[in-house]
Amino acid sequence: MIKDNLHFDAREKLKAGIDKVARAVGGTMGTGGSNAIIEAIESPGHITTNDGYSIANSIVLSDTIEHMGRNLLLEAINRANKGSGDGSSTTCVLTAAIINEGLKYVKDEHPMDIKRSLEECLPIIEKSLDEQTRLIEADGVGQVASISAEDAEIGQRIQDIYTEIGKKGIIHWDVSKTAEDTHTIGSGIQVDGAGYASPYMCDANESGQNTNQIRIKNPHILITKQKVSSASDFNEIGSLMYSKEIKDMVVFADDIDPLVIPDLINTRIKRGFRIILVKMPILWKDWWYEDLCKATGATLIDPTNGLGMRLLKHPEHFGSVENIIITKDTTYLDGIKDVSEHIATLEEEATDDSKLRASRLNTKTARYFVGAHSDSALSYRRLKVEDAISA
């Protein structure tokens, strides 16, 4: 009996945590939905938003089991946000509803039978979604973005941007120095399979939470085939950074010892500059080494050619880009060097692989600068622009 009561109490607390998050997020949905105010570290001390992902991530429940229920729901929300960049509120409410409906039958049905019955519905749901799906043409991008952002002007600007950069182009948001929205067009690369080595290197948002990404303007780039095995590998690099007042260094490497990461984080805290480690992609690794060196102007650090990380004494071995955004699985480089000659050489080879490399290097990028008249409005509009771009 005691065991049964413990199970019941734990289940009820998990459900309570799920319901609290679902109510907070669900109240923002639809035309009659309201906004939530989240406490923030940076000025103005709060964020006003109806973004389900941001709201759910900001909730901390005092009861540990209720908080575990929040985490269960948050997993679904984060997966939806990663997959599409939008739809987090809908995912939150639907997941909570499915869980609550399933709990009604726990007394009469075995939980695993309920789980299997839900899984049997997946092919039916997927087929229904496929039947309702329609391809968005170029002139429909603005409509989708407008709905997501709840702002026709944001949608129209994103429509104009995609008209310039094409459907394979990449858009990222930035903060405008004025109250008006603007955008710029450039060139860049998206490196799939290249992500940060540790989430502890990621940026924090206004609420002090991990954003699961790293955004750096004008970083220096180091590309190495040498295994990063010790913090002492960066002694010479750190001295160069300090003497040249370089604040940010992104290191692309194939093999990284996890024990190096705490030392680099400690260096950032004590000395004020940061070294971010990015794991090279597994596929087309050697080609990526060459292409990234061309795109950033970096010299490949390869001990087999007599150049190791501990021998670096000149900053000309470093490359650079205007902007870099690093996530768990992908790295975006914006504002790269002129690689037209390298692209021409690859196109002349005319193999399937060289054509793929040329197309990756020939990507247009855009930076959407979000403007506002106050910090509160800026935090609200930034999230809306981010959702619209992802949608």
mmCIF file of N, CA and C in Angstrom, residues 9-110:
data_model
loop_
_atom_site.group_PDB
_atom_site.id
_atom_site.type_symbol
_atom_site.label_atom_id
_atom_site.label_comp_id
_atom_site.label_asym_id
_atom_site.label_seq_id
_atom_site.Cartn_x
_atom_site.Cartn_y
_atom_site.Cartn_z
ATOM 1 N N ASP A 9 1.676 9.521 -5.491
ATOM 2 C CA ASP A 9 2.137 10.861 -5.127
ATOM 3 C C ASP A 9 3.136 11.398 -6.144
ATOM 4 N N ALA A 10 4.084 10.551 -6.555
ATOM 5 C CA ALA A 10 5.092 10.988 -7.526
ATOM 6 C C ALA A 10 4.447 11.324 -8.862
ATOM 7 N N ARG A 11 3.514 10.496 -9.301
ATOM 8 C CA ARG A 11 2.832 10.727 -10.574
ATOM 9 C C ARG A 11 2.044 12.029 -10.537
ATOM 10 N N GLU A 12 1.374 12.272 -9.410
ATOM 11 C CA GLU A 12 0.591 13.495 -9.280
ATOM 12 C C GLU A 12 1.480 14.733 -9.284
ATOM 13 N N LYS A 13 2.661 14.633 -8.681
ATOM 14 C CA LYS A 13 3.580 15.770 -8.666
ATOM 15 C C LYS A 13 4.168 16.019 -10.061
ATOM 16 N N LEU A 14 4.481 14.926 -10.764
ATOM 17 C CA LEU A 14 4.959 15.080 -12.145
ATOM 18 C C LEU A 14 3.893 15.771 -12.988
ATOM 19 N N LYS A 15 2.656 15.317 -12.812
ATOM 20 C CA LYS A 15 1.540 15.919 -13.546
ATOM 21 C C LYS A 15 1.364 17.394 -13.175
ATOM 22 N N ALA A 16 1.537 17.721 -11.897
ATOM 23 C CA ALA A 16 1.385 19.104 -11.450
ATOM 24 C C ALA A 16 2.436 20.004 -12.104
ATOM 25 N N GLY A 17 3.671 19.505 -12.205
ATOM 26 C CA GLY A 17 4.722 20.282 -12.861
ATOM 27 C C GLY A 17 4.433 20.511 -14.327
ATOM 28 N N ILE A 18 3.939 19.465 -15.004
ATOM 29 C CA ILE A 18 3.580 19.573 -16.423
ATOM 30 C C ILE A 18 2.444 20.575 -16.614
ATOM 31 N N ASP A 19 1.439 20.493 -15.743
ATOM 32 C CA ASP A 19 0.278 21.377 -15.871
ATOM 33 C C ASP A 19 0.653 22.841 -15.639
ATOM 34 N N LYS A 20 1.560 23.100 -14.713
ATOM 35 C CA LYS A 20 1.962 24.483 -14.438
ATOM 36 C C LYS A 20 2.632 25.114 -15.649
ATOM 37 N N VAL A 21 3.499 24.348 -16.299
ATOM 38 C CA VAL A 21 4.167 24.862 -17.501
ATOM 39 C C VAL A 21 3.160 25.041 -18.625
ATOM 40 N N ALA A 22 2.266 24.054 -18.799
ATOM 41 C CA ALA A 22 1.272 24.124 -19.880
ATOM 42 C C ALA A 22 0.336 25.316 -19.698
ATOM 43 N N ARG A 23 -0.040 25.626 -18.457
ATOM 44 C CA ARG A 23 -0.919 26.779 -18.221
ATOM 45 C C ARG A 23 -0.206 28.090 -18.523
ATOM 46 N N ALA A 24 1.077 28.164 -18.121
ATOM 47 C CA ALA A 24 1.840 29.396 -18.356
ATOM 48 C C ALA A 24 2.022 29.647 -19.850
ATOM 49 N N VAL A 25 2.312 28.585 -20.590
ATOM 50 C CA VAL A 25 2.541 28.725 -22.029
ATOM 51 C C VAL A 25 1.224 28.830 -22.781
ATOM 52 N N GLY A 26 0.230 28.008 -22.408
ATOM 53 C CA GLY A 26 -1.047 27.984 -23.118
ATOM 54 C C GLY A 26 -1.797 29.305 -23.049
ATOM 55 N N GLY A 27 -1.584 30.068 -21.978
ATOM 56 C CA GLY A 27 -2.275 31.348 -21.838
ATOM 57 C C GLY A 27 -1.826 32.395 -22.834
ATOM 58 N N THR A 28 -0.731 32.128 -23.567
ATOM 59 C CA THR A 28 -0.231 33.090 -24.563
ATOM 60 C C THR A 28 -0.696 32.773 -25.976
ATOM 61 N N MET A 29 -1.395 31.645 -26.160
ATOM 62 C CA MET A 29 -1.720 31.189 -27.509
ATOM 63 C C MET A 29 -2.955 31.875 -28.077
ATOM 64 N N GLY A 30 -2.998 31.974 -29.401
ATOM 65 C CA GLY A 30 -4.177 32.470 -30.093
ATOM 66 C C GLY A 30 -4.293 33.986 -30.088
ATOM 67 N N THR A 31 -5.323 34.462 -30.784
ATOM 68 C CA THR A 31 -5.525 35.905 -30.898
ATOM 69 C C THR A 31 -5.879 36.546 -29.565
ATOM 70 N N GLY A 32 -6.429 35.755 -28.649
ATOM 71 C CA GLY A 32 -6.781 36.287 -27.333
ATOM 72 C C GLY A 32 -5.716 36.030 -26.291
ATOM 73 N N GLY A 33 -4.567 35.505 -26.700
ATOM 74 C CA GLY A 33 -3.495 35.188 -25.764
ATOM 75 C C GLY A 33 -2.817 36.441 -25.221
ATOM 76 N N SER A 34 -2.214 36.285 -24.049
ATOM 77 C CA SER A 34 -1.516 37.404 -23.412
ATOM 78 C C SER A 34 -0.013 37.165 -23.437
ATOM 79 N N ASN A 35 0.747 38.144 -22.999
ATOM 80 C CA ASN A 35 2.199 38.025 -22.899
ATOM 81 C C ASN A 35 2.595 37.633 -21.486
ATOM 82 N N ALA A 36 3.798 37.107 -21.366
ATOM 83 C CA ALA A 36 4.382 36.802 -20.061
ATOM 84 C C ALA A 36 5.574 37.728 -19.843
ATOM 85 N N ILE A 37 5.852 38.049 -18.590
ATOM 86 C CA ILE A 37 7.015 38.849 -18.241
ATOM 87 C C ILE A 37 7.995 37.958 -17.485
ATOM 88 N N ILE A 38 9.217 37.868 -18.007
ATOM 89 C CA ILE A 38 10.246 37.008 -17.434
ATOM 90 C C ILE A 38 11.344 37.875 -16.841
ATOM 91 N N GLU A 39 11.768 37.531 -15.643
ATOM 92 C CA GLU A 39 12.863 38.267 -15.012
ATOM 93 C C GLU A 39 14.146 38.062 -15.816
ATOM 94 N N ALA A 40 14.917 39.123 -15.991
ATOM 95 C CA ALA A 40 16.150 39.059 -16.773
ATOM 96 C C ALA A 40 17.286 39.725 -16.007
ATOM 97 N N ILE A 41 18.517 39.306 -16.317
ATOM 98 C CA ILE A 41 19.696 39.871 -15.672
ATOM 99 C C ILE A 41 20.029 41.226 -16.281
ATOM 100 N N GLU A 42 19.976 41.305 -17.612
ATOM 101 C CA GLU A 42 20.364 42.523 -18.299
ATOM 102 C C GLU A 42 19.224 43.537 -18.321
ATOM 103 N N SER A 43 19.569 44.786 -18.614
ATOM 104 C CA SER A 43 18.581 45.862 -18.724
ATOM 105 C C SER A 43 17.551 45.524 -19.807
ATOM 106 N N PRO A 44 16.275 45.780 -19.540
ATOM 107 C CA PRO A 44 15.676 46.535 -18.425
ATOM 108 C C PRO A 44 15.276 45.676 -17.230
ATOM 109 N N GLY A 45 15.819 44.474 -17.100
ATOM 110 C CA GLY A 45 15.509 43.612 -15.964
ATOM 111 C C GLY A 45 14.365 42.656 -16.200
ATOM 112 N N HIS A 46 13.801 42.664 -17.405
ATOM 113 C CA HIS A 46 12.696 41.757 -17.717
ATOM 114 C C HIS A 46 12.596 41.574 -19.230
ATOM 115 N N ILE A 47 11.884 40.515 -19.628
ATOM 116 C CA ILE A 47 11.582 40.254 -21.034
ATOM 117 C C ILE A 47 10.077 40.073 -21.153
ATOM 118 N N THR A 48 9.464 40.761 -22.079
ATOM 119 C CA THR A 48 8.039 40.589 -22.361
ATOM 120 C C THR A 48 7.910 39.738 -23.620
ATOM 121 N N THR A 49 7.241 38.607 -23.516
ATOM 122 C CA THR A 49 7.186 37.687 -24.661
ATOM 123 C C THR A 49 5.971 36.771 -24.573
ATOM 124 N N ASN A 50 5.562 36.227 -25.714
ATOM 125 C CA ASN A 50 4.587 35.132 -25.752
ATOM 126 C C ASN A 50 5.199 33.915 -26.434
ATOM 127 N N ASP A 51 6.537 33.868 -26.446
ATOM 128 C CA ASP A 51 7.276 32.748 -27.040
ATOM 129 C C ASP A 51 7.298 31.584 -26.053
ATOM 130 N N GLY A 52 6.666 30.476 -26.424
ATOM 131 C CA GLY A 52 6.553 29.330 -25.526
ATOM 132 C C GLY A 52 7.878 28.756 -25.095
ATOM 133 N N TYR A 53 8.828 28.712 -26.009
ATOM 134 C CA TYR A 53 10.155 28.170 -25.698
ATOM 135 C C TYR A 53 10.824 28.985 -24.596
ATOM 136 N N SER A 54 10.786 30.309 -24.713
ATOM 137 C CA SER A 54 11.419 31.186 -23.721
ATOM 138 C C SER A 54 10.719 31.089 -22.375
ATOM 139 N N ILE A 55 9.397 31.034 -22.388
ATOM 140 C CA ILE A 55 8.636 30.962 -21.138
ATOM 141 C C ILE A 55 8.923 29.657 -20.409
ATOM 142 N N ALA A 56 8.839 28.535 -21.122
ATOM 143 C CA ALA A 56 9.047 27.231 -20.495
ATOM 144 C C ALA A 56 10.455 27.096 -19.930
ATOM 145 N N ASN A 57 11.440 27.617 -20.657
ATOM 146 C CA ASN A 57 12.823 27.518 -20.194
ATOM 147 C C ASN A 57 13.095 28.374 -18.961
ATOM 148 N N SER A 58 12.273 29.382 -18.734
ATOM 149 C CA SER A 58 12.501 30.285 -17.598
ATOM 150 C C SER A 58 11.850 29.799 -16.311
ATOM 151 N N ILE A 59 11.003 28.778 -16.391
ATOM 152 C CA ILE A 59 10.254 28.308 -15.216
ATOM 153 C C ILE A 59 11.132 27.403 -14.354
ATOM 154 N N VAL A 60 11.193 27.699 -13.074
ATOM 155 C CA VAL A 60 11.894 26.862 -12.095
ATOM 156 C C VAL A 60 10.906 26.559 -10.968
ATOM 157 N N LEU A 61 10.635 25.278 -10.719
ATOM 158 C CA LEU A 61 9.673 24.867 -9.693
ATOM 159 C C LEU A 61 10.407 24.411 -8.435
ATOM 160 N N SER A 62 9.914 24.816 -7.280
ATOM 161 C CA SER A 62 10.607 24.529 -6.011
ATOM 162 C C SER A 62 10.573 23.049 -5.663
ATOM 163 N N ASP A 63 9.495 22.360 -5.993
ATOM 164 C CA ASP A 63 9.395 20.926 -5.726
ATOM 165 C C ASP A 63 10.196 20.171 -6.783
ATOM 166 N N THR A 64 11.121 19.330 -6.346
ATOM 167 C CA THR A 64 12.023 18.655 -7.293
ATOM 168 C C THR A 64 11.287 17.710 -8.234
ATOM 169 N N ILE A 65 10.253 17.045 -7.762
ATOM 170 C CA ILE A 65 9.519 16.115 -8.638
ATOM 171 C C ILE A 65 8.663 16.898 -9.631
ATOM 172 N N GLU A 66 8.055 18.000 -9.171
ATOM 173 C CA GLU A 66 7.314 18.857 -10.103
ATOM 174 C C GLU A 66 8.252 19.419 -11.171
ATOM 175 N N HIS A 67 9.454 19.783 -10.741
ATOM 176 C CA HIS A 67 10.429 20.315 -11.702
ATOM 177 C C HIS A 67 10.847 19.234 -12.700
ATOM 178 N N MET A 68 10.854 17.980 -12.241
ATOM 179 C CA MET A 68 11.140 16.874 -13.155
ATOM 180 C C MET A 68 10.042 16.762 -14.211
ATOM 181 N N GLY A 69 8.788 16.989 -13.799
ATOM 182 C CA GLY A 69 7.685 17.010 -14.758
ATOM 183 C C GLY A 69 7.853 18.133 -15.762
ATOM 184 N N ARG A 70 8.286 19.284 -15.267
ATOM 185 C CA ARG A 70 8.591 20.413 -16.171
ATOM 186 C C ARG A 70 9.659 20.027 -17.170
ATOM 187 N N ASN A 71 10.693 19.303 -16.723
ATOM 188 C CA ASN A 71 11.777 18.891 -17.615
ATOM 189 C C ASN A 71 11.303 17.902 -18.682
ATOM 190 N N LEU A 72 10.369 17.013 -18.300
ATOM 191 C CA LEU A 72 9.818 16.069 -19.275
ATOM 192 C C LEU A 72 9.117 16.828 -20.407
ATOM 193 N N LEU A 73 8.340 17.828 -20.039
ATOM 194 C CA LEU A 73 7.631 18.633 -21.042
ATOM 195 C C LEU A 73 8.615 19.491 -21.834
ATOM 196 N N LEU A 74 9.642 19.982 -21.155
ATOM 197 C CA LEU A 74 10.621 20.842 -21.805
ATOM 198 C C LEU A 74 11.395 20.095 -22.894
ATOM 199 N N GLU A 75 11.586 18.785 -22.700
ATOM 200 C CA GLU A 75 12.288 17.998 -23.722
ATOM 201 C C GLU A 75 11.535 18.044 -25.052
ATOM 202 N N ALA A 76 10.214 17.883 -24.992
ATOM 203 C CA ALA A 76 9.399 17.944 -26.213
ATOM 204 C C ALA A 76 9.448 19.333 -26.829
ATOM 205 N N ILE A 77 9.374 20.374 -25.978
ATOM 206 C CA ILE A 77 9.407 21.750 -26.463
ATOM 207 C C ILE A 77 10.729 22.048 -27.158
ATOM 208 N N ASN A 78 11.828 21.627 -26.538
ATOM 209 C CA ASN A 78 13.151 21.884 -27.115
ATOM 210 C C ASN A 78 13.341 21.158 -28.439
ATOM 211 N N ARG A 79 12.805 19.944 -28.546
ATOM 212 C CA ARG A 79 12.913 19.194 -29.805
ATOM 213 C C ARG A 79 12.134 19.892 -30.911
ATOM 214 N N ALA A 80 10.965 20.408 -30.575
ATOM 215 C CA ALA A 80 10.162 21.135 -31.570
ATOM 216 C C ALA A 80 10.866 22.410 -31.995
ATOM 217 N N ASN A 81 11.441 23.119 -31.024
ATOM 218 C CA ASN A 81 12.129 24.373 -31.332
ATOM 219 C C ASN A 81 13.368 24.124 -32.187
ATOM 220 N N LYS A 82 14.074 23.035 -31.902
ATOM 221 C CA LYS A 82 15.253 22.694 -32.695
ATOM 222 C C LYS A 82 14.861 22.284 -34.107
ATOM 223 N N GLY A 83 13.744 21.564 -34.237
ATOM 224 C CA GLY A 83 13.327 21.071 -35.538
ATOM 225 C C GLY A 83 12.811 22.142 -36.468
ATOM 226 N N SER A 84 12.066 23.112 -35.914
ATOM 227 C CA SER A 84 11.451 24.120 -36.778
ATOM 228 C C SER A 84 11.703 25.550 -36.341
ATOM 229 N N GLY A 85 12.165 25.738 -35.102
ATOM 230 C CA GLY A 85 12.372 27.089 -34.598
ATOM 231 C C GLY A 85 11.091 27.771 -34.176
ATOM 232 N N ASP A 86 9.976 27.076 -34.300
ATOM 233 C CA ASP A 86 8.682 27.649 -33.942
ATOM 234 C C ASP A 86 7.771 26.493 -33.529
ATOM 235 N N GLY A 87 6.543 26.826 -33.099
ATOM 236 C CA GLY A 87 5.595 25.778 -32.724
ATOM 237 C C GLY A 87 5.796 25.237 -31.325
ATOM 238 N N SER A 88 6.618 25.910 -30.516
ATOM 239 C CA SER A 88 6.901 25.406 -29.173
ATOM 240 C C SER A 88 5.667 25.470 -28.269
ATOM 241 N N SER A 89 4.857 26.518 -28.400
ATOM 242 C CA SER A 89 3.651 26.641 -27.568
ATOM 243 C C SER A 89 2.661 25.533 -27.888
ATOM 244 N N THR A 90 2.449 25.281 -29.179
ATOM 245 C CA THR A 90 1.534 24.210 -29.597
ATOM 246 C C THR A 90 2.024 22.856 -29.099
ATOM 247 N N THR A 91 3.313 22.611 -29.229
ATOM 248 C CA THR A 91 3.896 21.350 -28.753
ATOM 249 C C THR A 91 3.698 21.186 -27.259
ATOM 250 N N CYS A 92 3.887 22.267 -26.509
ATOM 251 C CA CYS A 92 3.732 22.229 -25.054
ATOM 252 C C CYS A 92 2.315 21.838 -24.662
ATOM 253 N N VAL A 93 1.337 22.508 -25.235
ATOM 254 C CA VAL A 93 -0.060 22.272 -24.868
ATOM 255 C C VAL A 93 -0.520 20.882 -25.313
ATOM 256 N N LEU A 94 -0.144 20.469 -26.518
ATOM 257 C CA LEU A 94 -0.543 19.149 -27.011
ATOM 258 C C LEU A 94 0.082 18.028 -26.192
ATOM 259 N N THR A 95 1.366 18.162 -25.868
ATOM 260 C CA THR A 95 2.049 17.128 -25.082
ATOM 261 C C THR A 95 1.415 16.989 -23.705
ATOM 262 N N ALA A 96 1.122 18.119 -23.060
ATOM 263 C CA ALA A 96 0.484 18.071 -21.744
ATOM 264 C C ALA A 96 -0.897 17.425 -21.832
ATOM 265 N N ALA A 97 -1.642 17.736 -22.897
ATOM 266 C CA ALA A 97 -2.984 17.155 -23.073
ATOM 267 C C ALA A 97 -2.913 15.643 -23.280
ATOM 268 N N ILE A 98 -1.935 15.195 -24.062
ATOM 269 C CA ILE A 98 -1.774 13.747 -24.303
ATOM 270 C C ILE A 98 -1.425 13.032 -23.003
ATOM 271 N N ILE A 99 -0.529 13.628 -22.210
ATOM 272 C CA ILE A 99 -0.139 13.017 -20.937
ATOM 273 C C ILE A 99 -1.325 12.939 -19.991
ATOM 274 N N ASN A 100 -2.073 14.030 -19.879
ATOM 275 C CA ASN A 100 -3.231 14.048 -18.975
ATOM 276 C C ASN A 100 -4.302 13.058 -19.416
ATOM 277 N N GLU A 101 -4.499 12.938 -20.715
ATOM 278 C CA GLU A 101 -5.495 11.994 -21.226
ATOM 279 C C GLU A 101 -5.052 10.561 -20.947
ATOM 280 N N GLY A 102 -3.748 10.303 -21.120
ATOM 281 C CA GLY A 102 -3.235 8.953 -20.859
ATOM 282 C C GLY A 102 -3.349 8.566 -19.401
ATOM 283 N N LEU A 103 -3.164 9.528 -18.498
ATOM 284 C CA LEU A 103 -3.235 9.233 -17.065
ATOM 285 C C LEU A 103 -4.638 8.822 -16.619
ATOM 286 N N LYS A 104 -5.648 9.181 -17.392
ATOM 287 C CA LYS A 104 -7.019 8.798 -17.048
ATOM 288 C C LYS A 104 -7.215 7.285 -17.107
ATOM 289 N N TYR A 105 -6.385 6.612 -17.919
ATOM 290 C CA TYR A 105 -6.582 5.169 -18.151
ATOM 291 C C TYR A 105 -5.572 4.315 -17.410
ATOM 292 N N VAL A 106 -4.699 4.948 -16.605
ATOM 293 C CA VAL A 106 -3.645 4.191 -15.923
ATOM 294 C C VAL A 106 -4.223 3.193 -14.931
ATOM 295 N N LYS A 107 -5.348 3.522 -14.314
ATOM 296 C CA LYS A 107 -5.934 2.609 -13.326
ATOM 297 C C LYS A 107 -6.443 1.324 -13.968
ATOM 298 N N ASP A 108 -6.901 1.419 -15.205
ATOM 299 C CA ASP A 108 -7.510 0.254 -15.872
ATOM 300 C C ASP A 108 -6.589 -0.403 -16.887
ATOM 301 N N GLU A 109 -5.613 0.339 -17.421
ATOM 302 C CA GLU A 109 -4.727 -0.194 -18.456
ATOM 303 C C GLU A 109 -3.278 -0.141 -17.979
ATOM 304 N N HIS A 110 -2.488 -1.068 -18.476
ATOM 305 C CA HIS A 110 -1.057 -1.048 -18.151
ATOM 306 C C HIS A 110 -0.394 0.120 -18.893
#
